[in-house]
Amino acid sequence: AARYTKALSHCAKFVDLSPDDVTEVNSIRVSLNLNLALSYLKLEKPDQALRCCNDALALSDEKNTKALYRRASVYYEKKQWDKASEDIESAIRINNDEHNNNKAFAKLQQRIQAQVQRQKQKEKKMAKKMFG
């Protein structure tokens, strides 16, 4: 994680770049943020991972499927099922528009839906206990 952070700090030092160079630097920054997010996920630091995913999405006009997938994974770990579901559905929709098929997206979507169903069952039981 430290190397990715250091590389990102170096990217911030570039000034007076041509439009092509700016695009290339932003592309590298997106990749670095996504790799850093994955590192933080593995280190069980979801808040930092979420920040990196948000940074990557800001650089890519909210259309980077990998960033959406990673952010959905972070939300899944944080048990924020609704946000996870929104992100994975966006990633799948963008992916389908590009005619790509990603099994990891579908698998995460199934895991999120299973958790949403479990949550609904818990709420149903709780309501039953409360209201008889």
Tab-separated table of N, CA, C and O in Angstrom:
chain	number	residue	atom	x	y	z
A	1	ALA	N	0.825	-1.189	0.000
A	1	ALA	CA	0.000	0.000	0.000
A	1	ALA	C	0.871	1.256	0.000
A	1	ALA	O	0.524	2.257	-0.616
A	2	ALA	N	1.991	1.184	0.670
A	2	ALA	CA	2.862	2.355	0.770
A	2	ALA	C	3.408	2.764	-0.599
A	2	ALA	O	3.520	3.963	-0.902
A	3	ARG	N	3.733	1.790	-1.420
A	3	ARG	CA	4.272	2.106	-2.753
A	3	ARG	C	3.233	2.794	-3.633
A	3	ARG	O	3.548	3.711	-4.388
A	4	TYR	N	1.993	2.339	-3.555
A	4	TYR	CA	0.934	2.963	-4.342
A	4	TYR	C	0.703	4.400	-3.876
A	4	TYR	O	0.503	5.304	-4.684
A	5	THR	N	0.734	4.602	-2.562
A	5	THR	CA	0.552	5.941	-2.014
A	5	THR	C	1.673	6.868	-2.479
A	5	THR	O	1.432	8.017	-2.865
A	6	LYS	N	2.886	6.355	-2.461
A	6	LYS	CA	4.032	7.148	-2.899
A	6	LYS	C	3.915	7.485	-4.383
A	6	LYS	O	4.177	8.623	-4.804
A	7	ALA	N	3.498	6.521	-5.185
A	7	ALA	CA	3.333	6.758	-6.621
A	7	ALA	C	2.250	7.815	-6.874
A	7	ALA	O	2.406	8.673	-7.746
A	8	LEU	N	1.158	7.760	-6.098
A	8	LEU	CA	0.104	8.769	-6.240
A	8	LEU	C	0.616	10.155	-5.891
A	8	LEU	O	0.254	11.141	-6.538
A	9	SER	N	1.462	10.237	-4.872
A	9	SER	CA	2.004	11.546	-4.502
A	9	SER	C	2.900	12.089	-5.612
A	9	SER	O	2.940	13.294	-5.857
A	10	HIS	N	3.604	11.200	-6.300
A	10	HIS	CA	4.424	11.637	-7.434
A	10	HIS	C	3.546	12.145	-8.585
A	10	HIS	O	3.914	13.108	-9.264
A	11	CYS	N	2.410	11.502	-8.804
A	11	CYS	CA	1.495	11.925	-9.874
A	11	CYS	C	0.958	13.338	-9.611
A	11	CYS	O	0.668	14.077	-10.548
A	12	ALA	N	0.817	13.690	-8.349
A	12	ALA	CA	0.292	15.010	-8.004
A	12	ALA	C	1.294	16.121	-8.305
A	12	ALA	O	0.928	17.290	-8.375
A	13	LYS	N	2.542	15.779	-8.496
A	13	LYS	CA	3.597	16.774	-8.709
A	13	LYS	C	3.681	17.271	-10.146
A	13	LYS	O	4.358	18.249	-10.419
A	14	PHE	N	3.002	16.587	-11.074
A	14	PHE	CA	3.083	16.980	-12.474
A	14	PHE	C	2.314	18.268	-12.716
A	14	PHE	O	1.169	18.402	-12.308
A	15	VAL	N	2.944	19.220	-13.410
A	15	VAL	CA	2.278	20.477	-13.767
A	15	VAL	C	2.583	20.790	-15.227
A	15	VAL	O	3.506	20.237	-15.817
A	16	ASP	N	1.817	21.694	-15.799
A	16	ASP	CA	2.012	22.128	-17.192
A	16	ASP	C	2.064	20.962	-18.179
A	16	ASP	O	2.973	20.848	-18.993
A	17	LEU	N	1.056	20.098	-18.087
A	17	LEU	CA	1.006	18.945	-18.975
A	17	LEU	C	0.096	19.219	-20.164
A	17	LEU	O	-0.878	19.963	-20.059
A	18	SER	N	0.395	18.583	-21.270
A	18	SER	CA	-0.487	18.669	-22.433
A	18	SER	C	-1.749	17.845	-22.140
A	18	SER	O	-1.743	17.002	-21.248
A	19	PRO	N	-2.825	18.077	-22.883
A	19	PRO	CA	-4.060	17.306	-22.643
A	19	PRO	C	-3.849	15.787	-22.726
A	19	PRO	O	-4.438	15.038	-21.952
A	20	ASP	N	-3.008	15.340	-23.651
A	20	ASP	CA	-2.730	13.908	-23.761
A	20	ASP	C	-2.014	13.392	-22.517
A	20	ASP	O	-2.311	12.298	-22.028
A	21	ASP	N	-1.076	14.186	-22.020
A	21	ASP	CA	-0.340	13.785	-20.820
A	21	ASP	C	-1.250	13.766	-19.594
A	21	ASP	O	-1.132	12.891	-18.739
A	22	VAL	N	-2.156	14.732	-19.527
A	22	VAL	CA	-3.105	14.766	-18.414
A	22	VAL	C	-3.954	13.504	-18.420
A	22	VAL	O	-4.188	12.878	-17.377
A	23	THR	N	-4.416	13.100	-19.599
A	23	THR	CA	-5.221	11.881	-19.732
A	23	THR	C	-4.430	10.663	-19.281
A	23	THR	O	-4.954	9.812	-18.550
A	24	GLU	N	-3.177	10.600	-19.689
A	24	GLU	CA	-2.336	9.467	-19.304
A	24	GLU	C	-2.084	9.443	-17.799
A	24	GLU	O	-2.166	8.385	-17.168
A	25	VAL	N	-1.796	10.588	-17.207
A	25	VAL	CA	-1.551	10.658	-15.757
A	25	VAL	C	-2.816	10.279	-14.997
A	25	VAL	O	-2.761	9.531	-14.015
A	26	ASN	N	-3.974	10.753	-15.466
A	26	ASN	CA	-5.233	10.394	-14.802
A	26	ASN	C	-5.499	8.900	-14.900
A	26	ASN	O	-5.996	8.286	-13.954
A	27	SER	N	-5.177	8.312	-16.028
A	27	SER	CA	-5.334	6.869	-16.199
A	27	SER	C	-4.456	6.109	-15.196
A	27	SER	O	-4.898	5.130	-14.586
A	28	ILE	N	-3.242	6.585	-15.027
A	28	ILE	CA	-2.334	5.955	-14.057
A	28	ILE	C	-2.857	6.150	-12.638
A	28	ILE	O	-2.814	5.221	-11.821
A	29	ARG	N	-3.381	7.337	-12.357
A	29	ARG	CA	-3.926	7.607	-11.022
A	29	ARG	C	-5.122	6.698	-10.718
A	29	ARG	O	-5.275	6.209	-9.595
A	30	VAL	N	-5.955	6.454	-11.727
A	30	VAL	CA	-7.093	5.541	-11.540
A	30	VAL	C	-6.570	4.149	-11.187
A	30	VAL	O	-7.041	3.525	-10.228
A	31	SER	N	-5.596	3.662	-11.949
A	31	SER	CA	-5.026	2.333	-11.687
A	31	SER	C	-4.407	2.255	-10.298
A	31	SER	O	-4.607	1.268	-9.574
A	32	LEU	N	-3.673	3.286	-9.927
A	32	LEU	CA	-3.054	3.297	-8.604
A	32	LEU	C	-4.103	3.297	-7.502
A	32	LEU	O	-3.970	2.575	-6.500
A	33	ASN	N	-5.149	4.098	-7.668
A	33	ASN	CA	-6.214	4.131	-6.664
A	33	ASN	C	-6.920	2.780	-6.551
A	33	ASN	O	-7.257	2.344	-5.447
A	34	LEU	N	-7.141	2.122	-7.684
A	34	LEU	CA	-7.807	0.813	-7.650
A	34	LEU	C	-6.922	-0.236	-6.976
A	34	LEU	O	-7.410	-1.054	-6.195
A	35	ASN	N	-5.627	-0.202	-7.267
A	35	ASN	CA	-4.709	-1.140	-6.619
A	35	ASN	C	-4.606	-0.852	-5.123
A	35	ASN	O	-4.559	-1.778	-4.298
A	36	LEU	N	-4.599	0.413	-4.779
A	36	LEU	CA	-4.551	0.799	-3.376
A	36	LEU	C	-5.829	0.370	-2.651
A	36	LEU	O	-5.777	-0.131	-1.517
A	37	ALA	N	-6.964	0.516	-3.322
A	37	ALA	CA	-8.237	0.085	-2.735
A	37	ALA	C	-8.228	-1.415	-2.459
A	37	ALA	O	-8.660	-1.866	-1.392
A	38	LEU	N	-7.720	-2.183	-3.407
A	38	LEU	CA	-7.641	-3.630	-3.209
A	38	LEU	C	-6.712	-3.969	-2.042
A	38	LEU	O	-7.022	-4.839	-1.226
A	39	SER	N	-5.605	-3.247	-1.955
A	39	SER	CA	-4.675	-3.470	-0.839
A	39	SER	C	-5.359	-3.189	0.491
A	39	SER	O	-5.239	-3.980	1.433
A	40	TYR	N	-6.074	-2.079	0.568
A	40	TYR	CA	-6.775	-1.738	1.808
A	40	TYR	C	-7.875	-2.749	2.129
A	40	TYR	O	-8.112	-3.062	3.296
A	41	LEU	N	-8.542	-3.265	1.101
A	41	LEU	CA	-9.555	-4.296	1.342
A	41	LEU	C	-8.924	-5.531	1.977
A	41	LEU	O	-9.458	-6.103	2.928
A	42	LYS	N	-7.769	-5.938	1.429
A	42	LYS	CA	-7.087	-7.114	1.962
A	42	LYS	C	-6.540	-6.873	3.363
A	42	LYS	O	-6.429	-7.795	4.159
A	43	LEU	N	-6.200	-5.604	3.658
A	43	LEU	CA	-5.717	-5.251	4.999
A	43	LEU	C	-6.872	-4.975	5.965
A	43	LEU	O	-6.648	-4.588	7.104
A	44	GLU	N	-8.096	-5.164	5.478
A	44	GLU	CA	-9.317	-4.948	6.255
A	44	GLU	C	-9.421	-3.515	6.762
A	44	GLU	O	-9.709	-3.255	7.927
A	45	LYS	N	-9.179	-2.583	5.834
A	45	LYS	CA	-9.332	-1.154	6.102
A	45	LYS	C	-10.334	-0.590	5.096
A	45	LYS	O	-9.964	0.081	4.138
A	46	PRO	N	-11.621	-0.886	5.315
A	46	PRO	CA	-12.625	-0.529	4.308
A	46	PRO	C	-12.806	0.971	4.095
A	46	PRO	O	-13.140	1.398	2.993
A	47	ASP	N	-12.589	1.784	5.124
A	47	ASP	CA	-12.770	3.224	4.949
A	47	ASP	C	-11.750	3.805	3.971
A	47	ASP	O	-12.098	4.621	3.116
A	48	GLN	N	-10.491	3.369	4.104
A	48	GLN	CA	-9.471	3.834	3.156
A	48	GLN	C	-9.747	3.287	1.756
A	48	GLN	O	-9.545	3.977	0.755
A	49	ALA	N	-10.193	2.033	1.685
A	49	ALA	CA	-10.518	1.433	0.386
A	49	ALA	C	-11.644	2.205	-0.289
A	49	ALA	O	-11.588	2.469	-1.496
A	50	LEU	N	-12.636	2.599	0.485
A	50	LEU	CA	-13.761	3.364	-0.051
A	50	LEU	C	-13.283	4.713	-0.594
A	50	LEU	O	-13.689	5.134	-1.681
A	51	ARG	N	-12.406	5.373	0.131
A	51	ARG	CA	-11.872	6.661	-0.318
A	51	ARG	C	-11.141	6.501	-1.651
A	51	ARG	O	-11.335	7.298	-2.579
A	52	CYS	N	-10.340	5.445	-1.774
A	52	CYS	CA	-9.598	5.199	-3.020
A	52	CYS	C	-10.541	4.906	-4.183
A	52	CYS	O	-10.319	5.386	-5.302
A	53	CYS	N	-11.584	4.135	-3.931
A	53	CYS	CA	-12.569	3.848	-4.982
A	53	CYS	C	-13.269	5.128	-5.421
A	53	CYS	O	-13.464	5.356	-6.618
A	54	ASN	N	-13.634	5.964	-4.465
A	54	ASN	CA	-14.286	7.229	-4.799
A	54	ASN	C	-13.357	8.129	-5.612
A	54	ASN	O	-13.795	8.792	-6.555
A	55	ASP	N	-12.074	8.150	-5.248
A	55	ASP	CA	-11.097	8.939	-6.006
A	55	ASP	C	-10.980	8.418	-7.439
A	55	ASP	O	-10.944	9.200	-8.393
A	56	ALA	N	-10.923	7.107	-7.589
A	56	ALA	CA	-10.822	6.508	-8.929
A	56	ALA	C	-12.062	6.829	-9.757
A	56	ALA	O	-11.963	7.156	-10.942
A	57	LEU	N	-13.224	6.757	-9.134
A	57	LEU	CA	-14.468	7.059	-9.860
A	57	LEU	C	-14.547	8.535	-10.238
A	57	LEU	O	-15.032	8.873	-11.314
A	58	ALA	N	-14.050	9.410	-9.378
A	58	ALA	CA	-14.052	10.838	-9.691
A	58	ALA	C	-13.173	11.132	-10.903
A	58	ALA	O	-13.501	11.993	-11.721
A	59	LEU	N	-12.095	10.403	-11.038
A	59	LEU	CA	-11.186	10.597	-12.170
A	59	LEU	C	-11.721	9.985	-13.468
A	59	LEU	O	-11.269	10.331	-14.550
A	60	SER	N	-12.671	9.057	-13.345
A	60	SER	CA	-13.154	8.342	-14.533
A	60	SER	C	-14.634	8.598	-14.818
A	60	SER	O	-15.304	7.768	-15.419
A	61	ASP	N	-15.163	9.720	-14.347
A	61	ASP	CA	-16.561	10.104	-14.620
A	61	ASP	C	-17.563	9.055	-14.149
A	61	ASP	O	-18.579	8.830	-14.805
A	62	GLU	N	-17.262	8.398	-13.043
A	62	GLU	CA	-18.187	7.421	-12.439
A	62	GLU	C	-18.533	6.260	-13.365
A	62	GLU	O	-19.559	5.616	-13.200
A	63	LYS	N	-17.668	5.979	-14.353
A	63	LYS	CA	-17.992	4.932	-15.316
A	63	LYS	C	-16.969	3.805	-15.349
A	63	LYS	O	-16.979	3.002	-16.264
A	64	ASN	N	-16.107	3.729	-14.380
A	64	ASN	CA	-15.103	2.680	-14.357
A	64	ASN	C	-15.704	1.463	-13.658
A	64	ASN	O	-15.979	1.500	-12.454
A	65	THR	N	-15.916	0.397	-14.433
A	65	THR	CA	-16.592	-0.778	-13.872
A	65	THR	C	-15.775	-1.434	-12.761
A	65	THR	O	-16.339	-1.937	-11.791
A	66	LYS	N	-14.468	-1.416	-12.905
A	66	LYS	CA	-13.621	-2.010	-11.879
A	66	LYS	C	-13.737	-1.227	-10.568
A	66	LYS	O	-13.815	-1.814	-9.488
A	67	ALA	N	-13.791	0.092	-10.660
A	67	ALA	CA	-13.936	0.924	-9.467
A	67	ALA	C	-15.305	0.712	-8.829
A	67	ALA	O	-15.420	0.625	-7.594
A	68	LEU	N	-16.333	0.611	-9.655
A	68	LEU	CA	-17.675	0.341	-9.125
A	68	LEU	C	-17.724	-1.027	-8.437
A	68	LEU	O	-18.328	-1.181	-7.372
A	69	TYR	N	-17.085	-2.010	-9.054
A	69	TYR	CA	-17.030	-3.348	-8.471
A	69	TYR	C	-16.295	-3.324	-7.123
A	69	TYR	O	-16.759	-3.892	-6.140
A	70	ARG	N	-15.154	-2.639	-7.088
A	70	ARG	CA	-14.384	-2.558	-5.832
A	70	ARG	C	-15.182	-1.829	-4.762
A	70	ARG	O	-15.199	-2.232	-3.607
A	71	ARG	N	-15.844	-0.730	-5.146
A	71	ARG	CA	-16.630	0.012	-4.161
A	71	ARG	C	-17.803	-0.826	-3.674
A	71	ARG	O	-18.127	-0.819	-2.480
A	72	ALA	N	-18.416	-1.602	-4.566
A	72	ALA	CA	-19.487	-2.514	-4.149
A	72	ALA	C	-18.943	-3.546	-3.156
A	72	ALA	O	-19.608	-3.879	-2.170
A	73	SER	N	-17.723	-4.013	-3.400
A	73	SER	CA	-17.093	-4.968	-2.480
A	73	SER	C	-16.858	-4.334	-1.111
A	73	SER	O	-17.047	-4.977	-0.073
A	74	VAL	N	-16.450	-3.071	-1.120
A	74	VAL	CA	-16.236	-2.351	0.147
A	74	VAL	C	-17.562	-2.215	0.885
A	74	VAL	O	-17.643	-2.489	2.088
A	75	TYR	N	-18.594	-1.783	0.175
A	75	TYR	CA	-19.910	-1.645	0.806
A	75	TYR	C	-20.409	-2.993	1.326
A	75	TYR	O	-21.040	-3.058	2.382
A	76	TYR	N	-20.114	-4.054	0.609
A	76	TYR	CA	-20.495	-5.396	1.059
A	76	TYR	C	-19.819	-5.710	2.397
A	76	TYR	O	-20.454	-6.192	3.320
A	77	GLU	N	-18.525	-5.421	2.474
A	77	GLU	CA	-17.784	-5.665	3.715
A	77	GLU	C	-18.301	-4.805	4.856
A	77	GLU	O	-18.278	-5.218	6.014
A	78	LYS	N	-18.769	-3.603	4.531
A	78	LYS	CA	-19.291	-2.685	5.548
A	78	LYS	C	-20.770	-2.955	5.854
A	78	LYS	O	-21.376	-2.219	6.628
A	79	LYS	N	-21.328	-3.978	5.193
A	79	LYS	CA	-22.727	-4.377	5.377
A	79	LYS	C	-23.708	-3.278	4.968
A	79	LYS	O	-24.768	-3.123	5.552
A	80	GLN	N	-23.332	-2.521	3.943
A	80	GLN	CA	-24.218	-1.498	3.380
A	80	GLN	C	-24.760	-2.052	2.066
A	80	GLN	O	-24.313	-1.694	0.974
A	81	TRP	N	-25.738	-2.950	2.208
A	81	TRP	CA	-26.218	-3.743	1.081
A	81	TRP	C	-26.822	-2.902	-0.028
A	81	TRP	O	-26.623	-3.194	-1.214
A	82	ASP	N	-27.587	-1.857	0.330
A	82	ASP	CA	-28.241	-1.045	-0.704
A	82	ASP	C	-27.222	-0.352	-1.599
A	82	ASP	O	-27.356	-0.350	-2.827
A	83	LYS	N	-26.207	0.246	-0.987
A	83	LYS	CA	-25.173	0.928	-1.774
A	83	LYS	C	-24.380	-0.074	-2.606
A	83	LYS	O	-24.030	0.198	-3.755
A	84	ALA	N	-24.101	-1.239	-2.019
A	84	ALA	CA	-23.378	-2.282	-2.755
A	84	ALA	C	-24.185	-2.717	-3.970
A	84	ALA	O	-23.636	-2.880	-5.067
A	85	SER	N	-25.476	-2.881	-3.778
A	85	SER	CA	-26.355	-3.303	-4.865
A	85	SER	C	-26.398	-2.257	-5.980
A	85	SER	O	-26.325	-2.596	-7.167
A	86	GLU	N	-26.492	-0.983	-5.615
A	86	GLU	CA	-26.503	0.092	-6.619
A	86	GLU	C	-25.232	0.060	-7.472
A	86	GLU	O	-25.299	0.158	-8.699
A	87	ASP	N	-24.088	-0.057	-6.783
A	87	ASP	CA	-22.815	-0.022	-7.509
A	87	ASP	C	-22.641	-1.227	-8.423
A	87	ASP	O	-22.199	-1.087	-9.559
A	88	ILE	N	-22.989	-2.422	-7.933
A	88	ILE	CA	-22.773	-3.609	-8.762
A	88	ILE	C	-23.737	-3.597	-9.948
A	88	ILE	O	-23.377	-4.015	-11.054
A	89	GLU	N	-24.947	-3.084	-9.744
A	89	GLU	CA	-25.893	-2.985	-10.861
A	89	GLU	C	-25.403	-1.985	-11.904
A	89	GLU	O	-25.525	-2.223	-13.106
A	90	SER	N	-24.813	-0.881	-11.441
A	90	SER	CA	-24.237	0.099	-12.385
A	90	SER	C	-23.091	-0.529	-13.162
A	90	SER	O	-22.978	-0.344	-14.379
A	91	ALA	N	-22.237	-1.260	-12.461
A	91	ALA	CA	-21.098	-1.908	-13.127
A	91	ALA	C	-21.577	-2.913	-14.166
A	91	ALA	O	-21.048	-2.962	-15.280
A	92	ILE	N	-22.593	-3.685	-13.822
A	92	ILE	CA	-23.122	-4.683	-14.758
A	92	ILE	C	-23.766	-3.999	-15.963
A	92	ILE	O	-23.561	-4.413	-17.104
A	93	ARG	N	-24.505	-2.916	-15.716
A	93	ARG	CA	-25.153	-2.187	-16.816
A	93	ARG	C	-24.104	-1.608	-17.772
A	93	ARG	O	-24.215	-1.757	-18.989
A	94	ILE	N	-23.060	-0.979	-17.234
A	94	ILE	CA	-21.996	-0.423	-18.075
A	94	ILE	C	-21.273	-1.549	-18.814
A	94	ILE	O	-20.971	-1.436	-20.000
A	95	ASN	N	-21.031	-2.637	-18.106
A	95	ASN	CA	-20.344	-3.782	-18.705
A	95	ASN	C	-21.158	-4.365	-19.855
A	95	ASN	O	-20.605	-4.722	-20.887
A	96	ASN	N	-22.466	-4.461	-19.667
A	96	ASN	CA	-23.326	-4.982	-20.732
A	96	ASN	C	-23.350	-4.050	-21.930
A	96	ASN	O	-23.397	-4.501	-23.073
A	97	ASP	N	-23.305	-2.734	-21.671
A	97	ASP	CA	-23.251	-1.771	-22.769
A	97	ASP	C	-21.988	-1.959	-23.593
A	97	ASP	O	-21.974	-1.726	-24.799
A	98	GLU	N	-20.924	-2.380	-22.937
A	98	GLU	CA	-19.651	-2.610	-23.631
A	98	GLU	C	-19.549	-4.044	-24.162
A	98	GLU	O	-18.512	-4.453	-24.649
A	99	HIS	N	-20.613	-4.819	-24.004
A	99	HIS	CA	-20.688	-6.206	-24.468
A	99	HIS	C	-19.621	-7.094	-23.824
A	99	HIS	O	-19.033	-7.953	-24.466
A	100	ASN	N	-19.372	-6.839	-22.553
A	100	ASN	CA	-18.460	-7.691	-21.780
A	100	ASN	C	-19.284	-8.539	-20.837
A	100	ASN	O	-20.365	-8.149	-20.409
A	101	ASN	N	-18.764	-9.680	-20.482
A	101	ASN	CA	-19.431	-10.552	-19.524
A	101	ASN	C	-18.442	-10.849	-18.406
A	101	ASN	O	-17.417	-11.466	-18.640
A	102	ASN	N	-18.742	-10.382	-17.222
A	102	ASN	CA	-17.833	-10.579	-16.112
A	102	ASN	C	-18.524	-11.414	-15.038
A	102	ASN	O	-19.482	-10.954	-14.413
A	103	LYS	N	-18.038	-12.611	-14.827
A	103	LYS	CA	-18.648	-13.528	-13.864
A	103	LYS	C	-18.486	-13.034	-12.432
A	103	LYS	O	-19.328	-13.292	-11.584
A	104	ALA	N	-17.397	-12.316	-12.148
A	104	ALA	CA	-17.174	-11.802	-10.794
A	104	ALA	C	-18.273	-10.816	-10.410
A	104	ALA	O	-18.721	-10.798	-9.264
A	105	PHE	N	-18.727	-10.014	-11.374
A	105	PHE	CA	-19.795	-9.058	-11.103
A	105	PHE	C	-21.074	-9.801	-10.710
A	105	PHE	O	-21.735	-9.454	-9.740
A	106	ALA	N	-21.408	-10.817	-11.494
A	106	ALA	CA	-22.625	-11.590	-11.227
A	106	ALA	C	-22.536	-12.304	-9.885
A	106	ALA	O	-23.516	-12.370	-9.139
A	107	LYS	N	-21.364	-12.816	-9.572
A	107	LYS	CA	-21.179	-13.529	-8.313
A	107	LYS	C	-21.362	-12.586	-7.115
A	107	LYS	O	-22.042	-12.929	-6.145
A	108	LEU	N	-20.771	-11.395	-7.198
A	108	LEU	CA	-20.935	-10.424	-6.118
A	108	LEU	C	-22.391	-9.990	-6.015
A	108	LEU	O	-22.922	-9.855	-4.913
A	109	GLN	N	-23.045	-9.811	-7.152
A	109	GLN	CA	-24.451	-9.430	-7.136
A	109	GLN	C	-25.294	-10.494	-6.421
A	109	GLN	O	-26.171	-10.163	-5.629
A	110	GLN	N	-25.004	-11.761	-6.667
A	110	GLN	CA	-25.737	-12.838	-5.993
A	110	GLN	C	-25.492	-12.807	-4.486
A	110	GLN	O	-26.416	-12.990	-3.693
A	111	ARG	N	-24.244	-12.570	-4.086
A	111	ARG	CA	-23.926	-12.500	-2.651
A	111	ARG	C	-24.648	-11.336	-1.992
A	111	ARG	O	-25.164	-11.466	-0.878
A	112	ILE	N	-24.700	-10.200	-2.671
A	112	ILE	CA	-25.392	-9.023	-2.131
A	112	ILE	C	-26.879	-9.311	-2.002
A	112	ILE	O	-27.491	-9.028	-0.966
A	113	GLN	N	-27.475	-9.900	-3.048
A	113	GLN	CA	-28.904	-10.209	-3.003
A	113	GLN	C	-29.235	-11.188	-1.889
A	113	GLN	O	-30.269	-11.060	-1.230
A	114	ALA	N	-28.350	-12.153	-1.654
A	114	ALA	CA	-28.562	-13.110	-0.555
A	114	ALA	C	-28.543	-12.390	0.788
A	114	ALA	O	-29.368	-12.678	1.670
A	115	GLN	N	-27.633	-11.454	0.939
A	115	GLN	CA	-27.560	-10.697	2.194
A	115	GLN	C	-28.796	-9.814	2.375
A	115	GLN	O	-29.313	-9.686	3.487
A	116	VAL	N	-29.267	-9.213	1.296
A	116	VAL	CA	-30.473	-8.383	1.370
A	116	VAL	C	-31.661	-9.247	1.802
A	116	VAL	O	-32.461	-8.841	2.654
A	117	GLN	N	-31.762	-10.447	1.251
A	117	GLN	CA	-32.851	-11.357	1.625
A	117	GLN	C	-32.754	-11.747	3.106
A	117	GLN	O	-33.771	-11.762	3.812
A	118	ARG	N	-31.536	-12.047	3.568
A	118	ARG	CA	-31.349	-12.382	4.990
A	118	ARG	C	-31.759	-11.217	5.877
A	118	ARG	O	-32.391	-11.397	6.921
A	119	GLN	N	-31.387	-10.011	5.472
A	119	GLN	CA	-31.728	-8.812	6.247
A	119	GLN	C	-33.242	-8.635	6.304
A	119	GLN	O	-33.795	-8.326	7.359
A	120	LYS	N	-33.908	-8.848	5.179
A	120	LYS	CA	-35.366	-8.718	5.154
A	120	LYS	C	-36.023	-9.755	6.059
A	120	LYS	O	-36.998	-9.464	6.749
A	121	GLN	N	-35.485	-10.984	6.055
A	121	GLN	CA	-36.024	-12.036	6.930
A	121	GLN	C	-35.860	-11.664	8.406
A	121	GLN	O	-36.769	-11.857	9.205
A	122	LYS	N	-34.702	-11.122	8.748
A	122	LYS	CA	-34.459	-10.691	10.137
A	122	LYS	C	-35.442	-9.599	10.542
A	122	LYS	O	-35.997	-9.626	11.644
A	123	GLU	N	-35.635	-8.631	9.648
A	123	GLU	CA	-36.552	-7.536	9.942
A	123	GLU	C	-37.978	-8.046	10.090
A	123	GLU	O	-38.727	-7.580	10.949
A	124	LYS	N	-38.336	-9.023	9.268
A	124	LYS	CA	-39.673	-9.604	9.326
A	124	LYS	C	-39.888	-10.302	10.680
A	124	LYS	O	-40.918	-10.135	11.326
A	125	LYS	N	-38.871	-11.075	11.115
A	125	LYS	CA	-38.967	-11.769	12.402
A	125	LYS	C	-39.050	-10.775	13.550
A	125	LYS	O	-39.816	-10.965	14.496
A	126	MET	N	-38.254	-9.716	13.469
A	126	MET	CA	-38.252	-8.721	14.519
A	126	MET	C	-39.599	-8.026	14.608
A	126	MET	O	-40.135	-7.800	15.706
A	127	ALA	N	-40.175	-7.704	13.462
A	127	ALA	CA	-41.479	-7.047	13.438
A	127	ALA	C	-42.555	-7.981	14.003
A	127	ALA	O	-43.449	-7.549	14.725
A	128	LYS	N	-42.421	-9.262	13.692
A	128	LYS	CA	-43.376	-10.256	14.195
A	128	LYS	C	-43.326	-10.324	15.715
A	128	LYS	O	-44.350	-10.392	16.389
A	129	LYS	N	-42.109	-10.304	16.278
A	129	LYS	CA	-41.934	-10.353	17.727
A	129	LYS	C	-42.483	-9.088	18.382
A	129	LYS	O	-43.084	-9.146	19.438
A	130	MET	N	-42.252	-7.954	17.740
A	130	MET	CA	-42.677	-6.693	18.311
A	130	MET	C	-44.197	-6.521	18.273
A	130	MET	O	-44.798	-6.036	19.242
A	131	PHE	N	-44.812	-6.924	17.180
A	131	PHE	CA	-46.234	-6.665	17.005
A	131	PHE	C	-47.090	-7.916	17.128
A	131	PHE	O	-48.269	-7.896	16.852
A	132	GLY	N	-46.477	-9.015	17.535
A	132	GLY	CA	-47.206	-10.204	17.855
A	132	GLY	C	-47.609	-11.030	16.732
A	132	GLY	O	-48.352	-11.882	16.677
